[in-house]
Coordinates of C-alpha atoms and ligand atoms in Angstrom, one line a residue:
X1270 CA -130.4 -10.2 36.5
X1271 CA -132.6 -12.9 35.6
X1272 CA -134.5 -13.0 39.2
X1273 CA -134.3 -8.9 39.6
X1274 CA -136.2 -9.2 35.6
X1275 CA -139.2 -11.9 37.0
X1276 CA -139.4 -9.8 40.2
X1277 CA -140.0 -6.7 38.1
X1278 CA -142.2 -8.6 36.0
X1279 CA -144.3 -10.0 38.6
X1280 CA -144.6 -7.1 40.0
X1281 CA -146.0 -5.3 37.0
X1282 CA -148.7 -7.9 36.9
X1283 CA -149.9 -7.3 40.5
X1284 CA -149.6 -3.4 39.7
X1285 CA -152.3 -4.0 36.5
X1286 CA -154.5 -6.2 38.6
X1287 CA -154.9 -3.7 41.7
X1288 CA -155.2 -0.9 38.9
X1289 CA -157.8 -2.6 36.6
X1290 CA -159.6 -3.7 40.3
X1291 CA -159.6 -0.4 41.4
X1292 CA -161.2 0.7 38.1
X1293 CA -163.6 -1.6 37.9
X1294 CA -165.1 -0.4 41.6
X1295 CA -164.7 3.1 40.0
X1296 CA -167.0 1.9 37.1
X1297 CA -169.5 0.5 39.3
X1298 CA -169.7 3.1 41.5
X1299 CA -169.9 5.8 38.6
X1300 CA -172.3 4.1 36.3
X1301 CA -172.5 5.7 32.6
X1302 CA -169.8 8.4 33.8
X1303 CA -168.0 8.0 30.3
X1304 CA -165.9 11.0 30.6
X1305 CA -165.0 10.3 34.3
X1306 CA -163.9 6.8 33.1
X1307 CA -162.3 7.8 30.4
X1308 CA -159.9 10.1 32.3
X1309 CA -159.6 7.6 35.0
X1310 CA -158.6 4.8 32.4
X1311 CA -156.0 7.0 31.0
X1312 CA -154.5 8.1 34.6
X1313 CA -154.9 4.6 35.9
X1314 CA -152.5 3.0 33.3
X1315 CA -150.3 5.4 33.4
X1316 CA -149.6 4.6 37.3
X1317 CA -148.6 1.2 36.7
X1318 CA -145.0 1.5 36.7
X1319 CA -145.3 3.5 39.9
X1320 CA -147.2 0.6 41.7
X1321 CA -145.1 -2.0 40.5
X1322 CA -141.9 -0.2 41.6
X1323 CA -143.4 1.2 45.1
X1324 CA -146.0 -1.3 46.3
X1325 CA -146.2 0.8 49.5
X1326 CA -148.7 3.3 47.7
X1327 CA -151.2 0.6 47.1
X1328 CA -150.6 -0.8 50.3
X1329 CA -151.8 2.5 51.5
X1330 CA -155.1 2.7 49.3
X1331 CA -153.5 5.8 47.8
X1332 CA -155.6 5.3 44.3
X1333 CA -158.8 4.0 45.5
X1334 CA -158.9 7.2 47.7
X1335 CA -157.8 9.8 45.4
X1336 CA -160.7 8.5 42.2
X1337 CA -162.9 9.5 44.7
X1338 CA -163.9 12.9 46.0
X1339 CA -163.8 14.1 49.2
X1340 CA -166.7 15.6 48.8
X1341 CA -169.3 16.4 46.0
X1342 CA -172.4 19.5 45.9
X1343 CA -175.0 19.2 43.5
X1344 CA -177.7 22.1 43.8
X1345 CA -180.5 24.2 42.5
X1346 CA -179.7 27.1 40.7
X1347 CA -183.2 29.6 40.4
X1348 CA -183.5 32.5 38.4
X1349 CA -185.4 35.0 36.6
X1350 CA -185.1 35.9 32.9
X1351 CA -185.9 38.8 30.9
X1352 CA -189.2 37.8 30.2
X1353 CA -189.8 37.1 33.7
X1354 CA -190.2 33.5 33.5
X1355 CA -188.5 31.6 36.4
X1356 CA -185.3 29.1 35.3
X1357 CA -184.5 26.2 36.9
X1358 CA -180.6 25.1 36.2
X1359 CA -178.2 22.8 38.2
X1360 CA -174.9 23.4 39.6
X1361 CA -172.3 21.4 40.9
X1362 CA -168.5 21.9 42.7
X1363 CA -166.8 18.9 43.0
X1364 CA -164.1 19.5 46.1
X1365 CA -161.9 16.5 44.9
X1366 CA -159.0 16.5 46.8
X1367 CA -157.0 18.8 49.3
X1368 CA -153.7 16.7 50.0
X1369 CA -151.9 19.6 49.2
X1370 CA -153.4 22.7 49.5
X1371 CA -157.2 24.1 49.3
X1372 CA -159.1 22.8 46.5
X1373 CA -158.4 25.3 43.3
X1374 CA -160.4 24.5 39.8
X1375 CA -162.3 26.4 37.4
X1376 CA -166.2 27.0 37.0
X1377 CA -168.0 25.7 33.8
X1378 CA -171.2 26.9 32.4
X1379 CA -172.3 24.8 29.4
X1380 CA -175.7 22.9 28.7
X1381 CA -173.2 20.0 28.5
X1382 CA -172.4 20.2 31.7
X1383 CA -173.1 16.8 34.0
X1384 CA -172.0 14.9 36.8
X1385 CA -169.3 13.3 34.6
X1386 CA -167.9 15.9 33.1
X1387 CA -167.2 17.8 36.2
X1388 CA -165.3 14.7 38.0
X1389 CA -163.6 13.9 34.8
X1390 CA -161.9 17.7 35.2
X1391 CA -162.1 17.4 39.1
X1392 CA -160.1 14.4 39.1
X1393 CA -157.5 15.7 36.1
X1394 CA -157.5 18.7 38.4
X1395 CA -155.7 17.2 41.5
X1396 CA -152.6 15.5 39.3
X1397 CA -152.7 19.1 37.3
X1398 CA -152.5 21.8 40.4
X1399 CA -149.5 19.2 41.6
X1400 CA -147.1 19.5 38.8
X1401 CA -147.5 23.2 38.7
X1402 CA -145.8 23.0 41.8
X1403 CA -148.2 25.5 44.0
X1404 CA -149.7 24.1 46.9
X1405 CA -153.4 23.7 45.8
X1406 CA -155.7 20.6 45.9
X1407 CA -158.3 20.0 43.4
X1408 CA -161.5 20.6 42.6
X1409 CA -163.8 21.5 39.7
X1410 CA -167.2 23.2 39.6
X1411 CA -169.8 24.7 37.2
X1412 CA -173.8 24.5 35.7
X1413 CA -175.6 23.5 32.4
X1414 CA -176.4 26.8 32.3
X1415 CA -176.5 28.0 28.3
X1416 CA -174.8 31.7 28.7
X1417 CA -175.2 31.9 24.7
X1418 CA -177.7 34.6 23.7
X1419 CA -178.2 35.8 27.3
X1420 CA -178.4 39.3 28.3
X1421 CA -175.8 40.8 30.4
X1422 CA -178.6 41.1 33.4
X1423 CA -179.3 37.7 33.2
X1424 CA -175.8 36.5 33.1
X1425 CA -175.7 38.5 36.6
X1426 CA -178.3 37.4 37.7
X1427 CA -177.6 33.8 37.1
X1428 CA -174.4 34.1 39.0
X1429 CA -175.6 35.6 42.1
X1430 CA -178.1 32.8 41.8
X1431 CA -175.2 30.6 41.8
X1432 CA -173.1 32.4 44.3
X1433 CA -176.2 32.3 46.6
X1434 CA -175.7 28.6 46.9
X1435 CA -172.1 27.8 46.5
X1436 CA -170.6 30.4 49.1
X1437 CA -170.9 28.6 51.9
X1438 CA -168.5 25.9 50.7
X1439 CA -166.1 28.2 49.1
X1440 CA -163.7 30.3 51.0
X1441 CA -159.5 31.5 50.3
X1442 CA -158.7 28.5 52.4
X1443 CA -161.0 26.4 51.5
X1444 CA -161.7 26.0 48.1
X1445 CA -161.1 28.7 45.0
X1446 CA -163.2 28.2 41.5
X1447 CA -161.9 30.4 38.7
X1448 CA -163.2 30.3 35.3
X1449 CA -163.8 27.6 32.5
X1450 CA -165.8 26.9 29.3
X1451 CA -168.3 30.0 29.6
X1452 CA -166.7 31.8 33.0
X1453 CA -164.5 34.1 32.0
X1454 CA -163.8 37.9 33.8
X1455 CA -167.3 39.2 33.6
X1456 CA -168.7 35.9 35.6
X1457 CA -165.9 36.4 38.1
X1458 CA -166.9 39.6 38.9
X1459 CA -170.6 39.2 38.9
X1460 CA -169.5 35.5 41.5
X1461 CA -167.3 37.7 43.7
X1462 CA -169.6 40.6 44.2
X1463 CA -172.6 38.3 45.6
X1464 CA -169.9 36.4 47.4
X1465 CA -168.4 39.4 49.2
X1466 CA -171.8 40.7 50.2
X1467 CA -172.7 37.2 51.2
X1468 CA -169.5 37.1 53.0
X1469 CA -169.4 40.7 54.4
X1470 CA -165.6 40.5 53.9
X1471 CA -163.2 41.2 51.2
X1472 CA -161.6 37.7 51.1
X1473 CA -160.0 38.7 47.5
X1474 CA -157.8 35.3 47.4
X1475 CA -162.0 33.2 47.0
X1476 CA -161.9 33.3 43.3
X1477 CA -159.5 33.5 40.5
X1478 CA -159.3 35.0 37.2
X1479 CA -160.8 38.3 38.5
X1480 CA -160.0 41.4 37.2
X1481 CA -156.7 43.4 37.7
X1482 CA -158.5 46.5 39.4
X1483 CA -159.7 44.4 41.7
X1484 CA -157.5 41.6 43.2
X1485 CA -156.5 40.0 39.7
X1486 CA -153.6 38.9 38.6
X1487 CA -151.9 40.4 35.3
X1488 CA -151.3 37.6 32.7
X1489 CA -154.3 35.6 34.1
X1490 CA -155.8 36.2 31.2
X1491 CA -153.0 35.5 28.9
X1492 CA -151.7 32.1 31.0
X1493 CA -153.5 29.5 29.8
X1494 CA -152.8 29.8 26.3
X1495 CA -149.4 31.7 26.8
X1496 CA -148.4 28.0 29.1
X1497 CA -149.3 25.8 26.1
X1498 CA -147.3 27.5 23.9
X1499 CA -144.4 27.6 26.1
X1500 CA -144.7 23.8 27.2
X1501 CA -144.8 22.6 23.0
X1502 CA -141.9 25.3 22.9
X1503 CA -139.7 23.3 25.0
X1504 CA -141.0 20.4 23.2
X1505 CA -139.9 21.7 19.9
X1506 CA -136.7 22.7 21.3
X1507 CA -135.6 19.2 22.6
X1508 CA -135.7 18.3 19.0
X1509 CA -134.0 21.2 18.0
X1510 CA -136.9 22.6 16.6
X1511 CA -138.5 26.1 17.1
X1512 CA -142.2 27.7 16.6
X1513 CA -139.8 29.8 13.9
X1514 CA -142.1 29.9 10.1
X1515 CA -144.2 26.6 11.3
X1516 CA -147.9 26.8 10.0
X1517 CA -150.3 26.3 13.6
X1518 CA -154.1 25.4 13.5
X1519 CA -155.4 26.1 16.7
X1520 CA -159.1 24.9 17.7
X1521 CA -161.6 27.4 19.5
X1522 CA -161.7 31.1 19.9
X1523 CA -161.9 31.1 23.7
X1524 CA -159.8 32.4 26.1
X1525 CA -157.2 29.3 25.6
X1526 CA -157.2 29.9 22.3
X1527 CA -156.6 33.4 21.8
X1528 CA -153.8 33.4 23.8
X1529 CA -152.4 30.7 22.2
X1530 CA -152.8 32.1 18.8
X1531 CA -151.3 35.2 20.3
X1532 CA -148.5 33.6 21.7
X1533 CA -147.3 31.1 18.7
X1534 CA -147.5 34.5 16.0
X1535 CA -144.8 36.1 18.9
X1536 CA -142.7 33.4 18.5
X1537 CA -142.7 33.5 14.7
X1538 CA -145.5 30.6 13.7
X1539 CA -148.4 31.3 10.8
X1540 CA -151.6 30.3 13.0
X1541 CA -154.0 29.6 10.0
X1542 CA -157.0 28.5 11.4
X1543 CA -159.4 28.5 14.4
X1544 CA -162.5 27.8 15.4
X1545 CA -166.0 27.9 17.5
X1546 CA -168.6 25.2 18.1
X1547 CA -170.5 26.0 14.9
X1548 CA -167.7 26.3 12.4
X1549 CA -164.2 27.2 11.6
X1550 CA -162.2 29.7 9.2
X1551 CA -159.8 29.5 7.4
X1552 CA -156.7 32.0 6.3
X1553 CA -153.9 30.7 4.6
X1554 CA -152.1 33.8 5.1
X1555 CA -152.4 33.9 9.1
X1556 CA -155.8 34.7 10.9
X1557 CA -155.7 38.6 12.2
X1558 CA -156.1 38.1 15.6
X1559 CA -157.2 41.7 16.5
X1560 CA -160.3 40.5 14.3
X1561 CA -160.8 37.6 16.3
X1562 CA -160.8 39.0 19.5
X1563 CA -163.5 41.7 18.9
X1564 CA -165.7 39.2 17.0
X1565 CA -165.0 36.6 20.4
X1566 CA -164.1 38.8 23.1
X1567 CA -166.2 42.3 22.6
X1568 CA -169.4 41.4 20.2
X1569 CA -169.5 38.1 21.5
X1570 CA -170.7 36.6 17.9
X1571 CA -169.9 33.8 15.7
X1572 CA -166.5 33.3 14.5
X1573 CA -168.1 33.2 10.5
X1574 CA -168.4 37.0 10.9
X1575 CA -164.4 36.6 10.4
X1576 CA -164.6 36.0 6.7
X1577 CA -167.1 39.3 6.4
X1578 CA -164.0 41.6 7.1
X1579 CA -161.5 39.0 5.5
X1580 CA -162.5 38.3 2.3
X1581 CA -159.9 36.0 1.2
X1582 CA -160.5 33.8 4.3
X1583 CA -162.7 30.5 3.9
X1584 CA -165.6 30.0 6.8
X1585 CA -166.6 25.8 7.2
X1586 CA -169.3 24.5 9.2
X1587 CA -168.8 21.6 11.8
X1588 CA -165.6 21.4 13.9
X1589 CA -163.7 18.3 12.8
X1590 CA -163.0 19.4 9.4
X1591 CA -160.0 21.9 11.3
X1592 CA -157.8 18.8 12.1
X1593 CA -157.9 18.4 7.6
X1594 CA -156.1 21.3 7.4
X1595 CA -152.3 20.7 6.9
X1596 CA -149.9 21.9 9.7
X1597 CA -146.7 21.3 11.5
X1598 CA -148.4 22.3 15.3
X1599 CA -152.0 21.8 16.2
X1600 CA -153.1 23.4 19.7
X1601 CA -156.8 21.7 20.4
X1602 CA -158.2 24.3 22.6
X1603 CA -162.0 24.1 22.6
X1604 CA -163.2 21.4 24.5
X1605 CA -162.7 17.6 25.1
X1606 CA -163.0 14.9 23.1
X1607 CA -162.2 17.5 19.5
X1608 CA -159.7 14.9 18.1
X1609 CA -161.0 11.1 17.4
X1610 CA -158.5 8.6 15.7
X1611 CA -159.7 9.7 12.9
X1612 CA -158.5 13.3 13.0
X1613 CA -155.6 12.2 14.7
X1614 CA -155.1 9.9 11.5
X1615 CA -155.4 12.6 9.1
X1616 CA -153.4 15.1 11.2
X1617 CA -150.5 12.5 10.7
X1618 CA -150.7 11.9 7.3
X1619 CA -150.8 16.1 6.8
X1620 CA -147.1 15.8 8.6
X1621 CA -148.1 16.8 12.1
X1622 CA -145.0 17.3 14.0
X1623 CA -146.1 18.3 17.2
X1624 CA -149.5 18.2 19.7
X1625 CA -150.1 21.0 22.6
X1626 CA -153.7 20.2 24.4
X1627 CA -154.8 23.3 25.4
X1628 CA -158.2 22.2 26.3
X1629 CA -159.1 19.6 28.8
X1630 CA -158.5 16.2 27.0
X1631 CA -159.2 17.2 23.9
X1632 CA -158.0 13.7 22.3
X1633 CA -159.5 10.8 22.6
X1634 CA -157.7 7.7 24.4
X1635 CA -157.4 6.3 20.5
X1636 CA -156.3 9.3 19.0
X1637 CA -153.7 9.6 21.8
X1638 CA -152.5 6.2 21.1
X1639 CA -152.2 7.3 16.7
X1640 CA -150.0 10.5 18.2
X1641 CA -147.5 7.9 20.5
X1642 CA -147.3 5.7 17.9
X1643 CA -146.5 7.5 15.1
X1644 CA -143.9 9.5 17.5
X1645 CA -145.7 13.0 17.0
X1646 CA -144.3 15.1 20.4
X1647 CA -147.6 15.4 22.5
X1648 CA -148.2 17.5 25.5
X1649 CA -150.5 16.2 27.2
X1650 CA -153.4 19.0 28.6
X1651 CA -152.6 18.6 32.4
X1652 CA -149.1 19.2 31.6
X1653 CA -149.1 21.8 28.8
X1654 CA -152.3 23.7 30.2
X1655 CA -151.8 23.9 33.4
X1656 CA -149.9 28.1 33.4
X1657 CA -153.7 29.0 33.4
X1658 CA -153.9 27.3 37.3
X1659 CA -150.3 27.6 37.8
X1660 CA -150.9 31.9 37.2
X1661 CA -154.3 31.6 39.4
X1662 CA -152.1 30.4 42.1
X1663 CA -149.9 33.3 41.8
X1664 CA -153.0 35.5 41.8
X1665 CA -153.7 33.7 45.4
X1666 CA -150.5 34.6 46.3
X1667 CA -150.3 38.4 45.1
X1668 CA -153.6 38.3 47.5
X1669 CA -152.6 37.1 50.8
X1670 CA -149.7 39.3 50.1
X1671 CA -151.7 42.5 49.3
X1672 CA -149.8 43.4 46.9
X1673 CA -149.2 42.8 42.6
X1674 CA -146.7 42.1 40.3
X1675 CA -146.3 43.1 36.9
X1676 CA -146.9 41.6 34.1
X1677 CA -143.2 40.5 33.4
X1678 CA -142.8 39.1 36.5
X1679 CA -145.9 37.0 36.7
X1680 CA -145.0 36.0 32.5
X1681 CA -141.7 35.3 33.7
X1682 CA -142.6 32.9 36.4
X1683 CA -145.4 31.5 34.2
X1684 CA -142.7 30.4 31.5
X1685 CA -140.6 29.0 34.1
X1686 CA -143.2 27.1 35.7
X1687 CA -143.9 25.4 32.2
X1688 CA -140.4 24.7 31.9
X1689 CA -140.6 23.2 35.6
X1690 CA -143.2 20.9 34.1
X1691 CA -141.8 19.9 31.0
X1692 CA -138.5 18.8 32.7
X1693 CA -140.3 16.8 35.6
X1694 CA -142.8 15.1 32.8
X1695 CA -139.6 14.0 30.7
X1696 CA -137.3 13.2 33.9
X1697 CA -140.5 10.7 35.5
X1698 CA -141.2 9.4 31.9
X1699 CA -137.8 8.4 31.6
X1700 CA -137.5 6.7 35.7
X1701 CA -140.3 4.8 35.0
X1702 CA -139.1 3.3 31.4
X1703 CA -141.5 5.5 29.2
X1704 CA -139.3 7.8 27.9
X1705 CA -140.7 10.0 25.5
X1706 CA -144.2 9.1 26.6
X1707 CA -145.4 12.9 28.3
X1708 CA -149.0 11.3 29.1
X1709 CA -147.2 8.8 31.6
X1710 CA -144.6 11.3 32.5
X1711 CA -146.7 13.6 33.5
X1712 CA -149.5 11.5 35.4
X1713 CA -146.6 9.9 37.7
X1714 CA -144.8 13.5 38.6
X1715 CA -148.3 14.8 39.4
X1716 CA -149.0 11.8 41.6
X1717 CA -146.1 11.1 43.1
X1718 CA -146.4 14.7 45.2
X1719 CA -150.0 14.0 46.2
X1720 CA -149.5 10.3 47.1
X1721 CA -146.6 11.7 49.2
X1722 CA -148.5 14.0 51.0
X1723 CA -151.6 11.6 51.8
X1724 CA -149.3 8.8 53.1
X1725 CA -148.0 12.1 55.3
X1726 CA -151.3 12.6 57.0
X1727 CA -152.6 9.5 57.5
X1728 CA -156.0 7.5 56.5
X1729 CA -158.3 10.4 55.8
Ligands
NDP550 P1 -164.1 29.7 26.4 O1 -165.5 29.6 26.8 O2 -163.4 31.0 26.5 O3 -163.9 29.2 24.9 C1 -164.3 27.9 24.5 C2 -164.1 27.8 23.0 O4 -164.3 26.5 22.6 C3 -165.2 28.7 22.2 O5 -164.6 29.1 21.0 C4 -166.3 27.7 22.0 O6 -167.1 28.0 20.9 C5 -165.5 26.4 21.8 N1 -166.3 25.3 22.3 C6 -166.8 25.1 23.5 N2 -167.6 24.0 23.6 C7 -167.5 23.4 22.4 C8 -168.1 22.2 21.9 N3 -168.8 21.4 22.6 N4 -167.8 22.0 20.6 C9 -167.0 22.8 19.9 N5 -166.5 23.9 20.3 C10 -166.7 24.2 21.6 O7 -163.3 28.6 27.2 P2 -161.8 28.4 27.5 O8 -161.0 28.9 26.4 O9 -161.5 28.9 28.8 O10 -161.6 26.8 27.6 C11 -161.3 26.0 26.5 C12 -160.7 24.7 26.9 O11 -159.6 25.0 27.7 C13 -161.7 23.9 27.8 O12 -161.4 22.5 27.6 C14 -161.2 24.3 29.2 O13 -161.5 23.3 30.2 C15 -159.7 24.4 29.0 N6 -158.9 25.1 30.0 C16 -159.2 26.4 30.3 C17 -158.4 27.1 31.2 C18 -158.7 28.6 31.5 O14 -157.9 29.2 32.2 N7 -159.7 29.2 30.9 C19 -157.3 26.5 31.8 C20 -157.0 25.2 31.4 C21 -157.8 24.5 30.5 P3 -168.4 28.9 21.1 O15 -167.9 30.4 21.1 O16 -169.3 28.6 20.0 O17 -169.0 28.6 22.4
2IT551 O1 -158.8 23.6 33.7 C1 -158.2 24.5 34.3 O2 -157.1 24.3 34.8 C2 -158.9 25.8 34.5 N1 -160.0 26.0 34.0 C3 -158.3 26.9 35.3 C4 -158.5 26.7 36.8 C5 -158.1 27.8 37.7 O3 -158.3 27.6 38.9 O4 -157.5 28.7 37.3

């Protein structure tokens, strides 16, 4: 007992010197990549159980080559705007890893956009697309292009502009963007139409997340936010807890967002609060969604234009003040980075019972360390949003099939594919001595399949 203890121990120490090695070429490599490194760090950590009980995957340099990409496009994306004046923006697809099927992430346009953002998703990506349990690899794509206050021409133009460039690495085989932050069914469309004339070939299964008259999937457009609420809901019930009368602040007023909101009110929750990157609002008697969706989905405006119609709602400027608002669930989905240890402090103190990351690591590595702690449930964001990939896969599928479900099927498998990933996050938490930790949970189930399938097929 003693011995199998000291051999366990010592090999726990080799696992965190490989992993901190490993990171520290990964550091080097990326300078100033802070996002990159922050969701390397988190992964990285996690993995040490899985190292120190299986030494054969570092053996194999499984981590040093998964952290980096198998490939990575950085181009020039021209066009024109309504004043005629050429525009010069960058794009990027990072094709990160194919172990297990063609590279499958979403497209982001944001003047945030850089190098380091896009890997930091990329790389979330691969361990993401493997718990859902569809065979896709993983890859991550997009352009500091600003779509706010553009006309519709110029949005179309800009993706054709786009498109122009990134077809030739694309294809339903090969690699299959979707949307992100700023992509959401009008991009699609304009992406595939210059795709398929570039192509001259319906190849409907290239991109994701297009509309259902025209190779979409039904419930694309709900997945994302529907899967978040049905990973905390599993959450909740292992406690013997429910959604039932709990007050909800959500963050954003995106596509994540929406359909979370939309999703927690079905299943009996106030949602109370929400957000966009000016402000948020406030409605202590439950936000009316219908509202919201015009203001976000149709006119395309500020979220303050809420509290016009609502009168007894409250509009704040900045976006940290949400996370002050007392609730029993808070769904961050608007972008990463939205809860600091501060926040996460405050949330705590307010009686948080319960974290579902909608968005793509929303909290920061501190923040996520106030939520373990204090023994808050927290679903991680490759866990609890990956229906929205999980659903694009599906939409692959219904492709190469010719054919389309309904939207009670493709719901129906959604919910149990977030059930699928719940269990597997609790059941590896729980073989690796982390039980009740989902951020480890999760990471090991993800990697476990794509380490499998790269020792499978050799040093490439
Ligand atoms: P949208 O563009 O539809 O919405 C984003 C929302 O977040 C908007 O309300 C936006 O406000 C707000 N926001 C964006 N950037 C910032 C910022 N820097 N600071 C504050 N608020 C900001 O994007 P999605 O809803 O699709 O994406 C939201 C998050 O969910 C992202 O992290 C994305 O990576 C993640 N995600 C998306 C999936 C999908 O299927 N779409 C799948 C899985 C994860 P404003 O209106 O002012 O721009
Ligand atoms: O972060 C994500 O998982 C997405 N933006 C969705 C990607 C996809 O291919 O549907």
């Amino acid at each position: 007992m003693t011995l199998s203890v000291r051999v366990e121990q010592s090999n726990e120490v080799t696992a965190k010197n490989y992993v901190n090695e490993v990171f520290e070429t990964v550091k080097k490599r990326n300078p100033n990549e802070t996002e990159f490194h922050q969701a390397v760090e988190e992964i990285f950590q996690s993995l040490i159980p899985v190292f120190a009980k299986q030494p054969k995957y570092m053996e194999a340099g499984i981590l040093e080559r998964m952290v980096e990409p198998e490939r990575q496009i950085i181009f020039r994306v021209p066009w024109v705007d309504d004043q005629g004046k050429a525009q010069i923006n960058r794009g990027y697809r990072i094709q990160y890893s194919s172990a297990i099927g063609p590279y499958k992430g979403g497209i982001r346009f944001h003047p945030s956009v850089n190098i380091s953002i896009i890997k930091f998703l990329g790389f979330e990506q691969i361990l993401k697309n493997s718990l859902t349990g569809q065979p896709i690899g993983g890859g991550k794509g997009g352009s500091d292009f600003d779509p706010k206050g553009k006309s519709d021409n110029e949005i179309m133009r800009f993706c054709q502009s786009f498109m122009t460039e990134l077809f030739r690495h694309i294809g339903p085989d090969v690699d299959v963007p979707a949307g992100d932050i700023g992509v959401g069914g009008r991009e699609v469309g304009y992406m595939f139409g210059q795709y398929k004339r570039l192509r001259g070939a319906y190849e409907a299964g290239v991109l994701t997340g297009k509309g259902v008259g025209y190779g979409g999937s039904l419930a694309r457009t709900e997945a994302t936010g529907y899967g978040t609420v049905y990973f905390v809901n599993e959450m909740l019930k292992d406690k013997g807890m429910s959604f039932e009368d709990q007050t909800v602040v959500v963050s954003g007023s995106g596509n994540v967002a929406i359909y979370a909101i939309e999703k927690a009110t079905q299943f009996g929750a106030k949602v109370v609060a929400c957000s966009d990157s000016n402000g948020y609002i406030y409605d202590k008697n439950g936000i009316n969604l219908d509202t919201v969706k015009r203001i976000k989905e149709v006119e395309r405006k500020r979220i303050s234009e809420y509290v016009k119609e609502h009168p007894e709602s409250e509009y704040y400027e900045g976006c940290t003040g949400i996370w002050s608002i007392p609730c029993d669930i808070a769904l961050p989905c608007a972008t990463q980075n939205e809860i600091n240890e501060e926040s996460a402090n405050i949330l705590v103190k307010n009686g948080v019972k319960a974290i579902g990351e909608g968005a793509n690591m929303p909290s920061t590595l501190e923040a996520i360390d106030v939520f373990l702690n204090n023994n808050i449930l927290f679903g991680p964001a490759k866990a609890a949003n990956a229906g929205g990939v999980a659903v694009s896969a599906l939409e692959m599928a219904q492709n190469s099939a010719r054919l389309s479900w309904t939207f009670e099927e493709v719901d129906a498998k959604l919910h149990q594919i977030m059930i699928n990933i719940y269990q597997q996050s609790v059941k590896a938490s729980e073989e690796y001595g982390y039980s009740g930790n989902l951020v480890v949970g999760a990471n090991i189930a993800g990697f476990l399949k794509v380490a499998d399938a790269m020792m499978f097929q050799g040093l490439v």
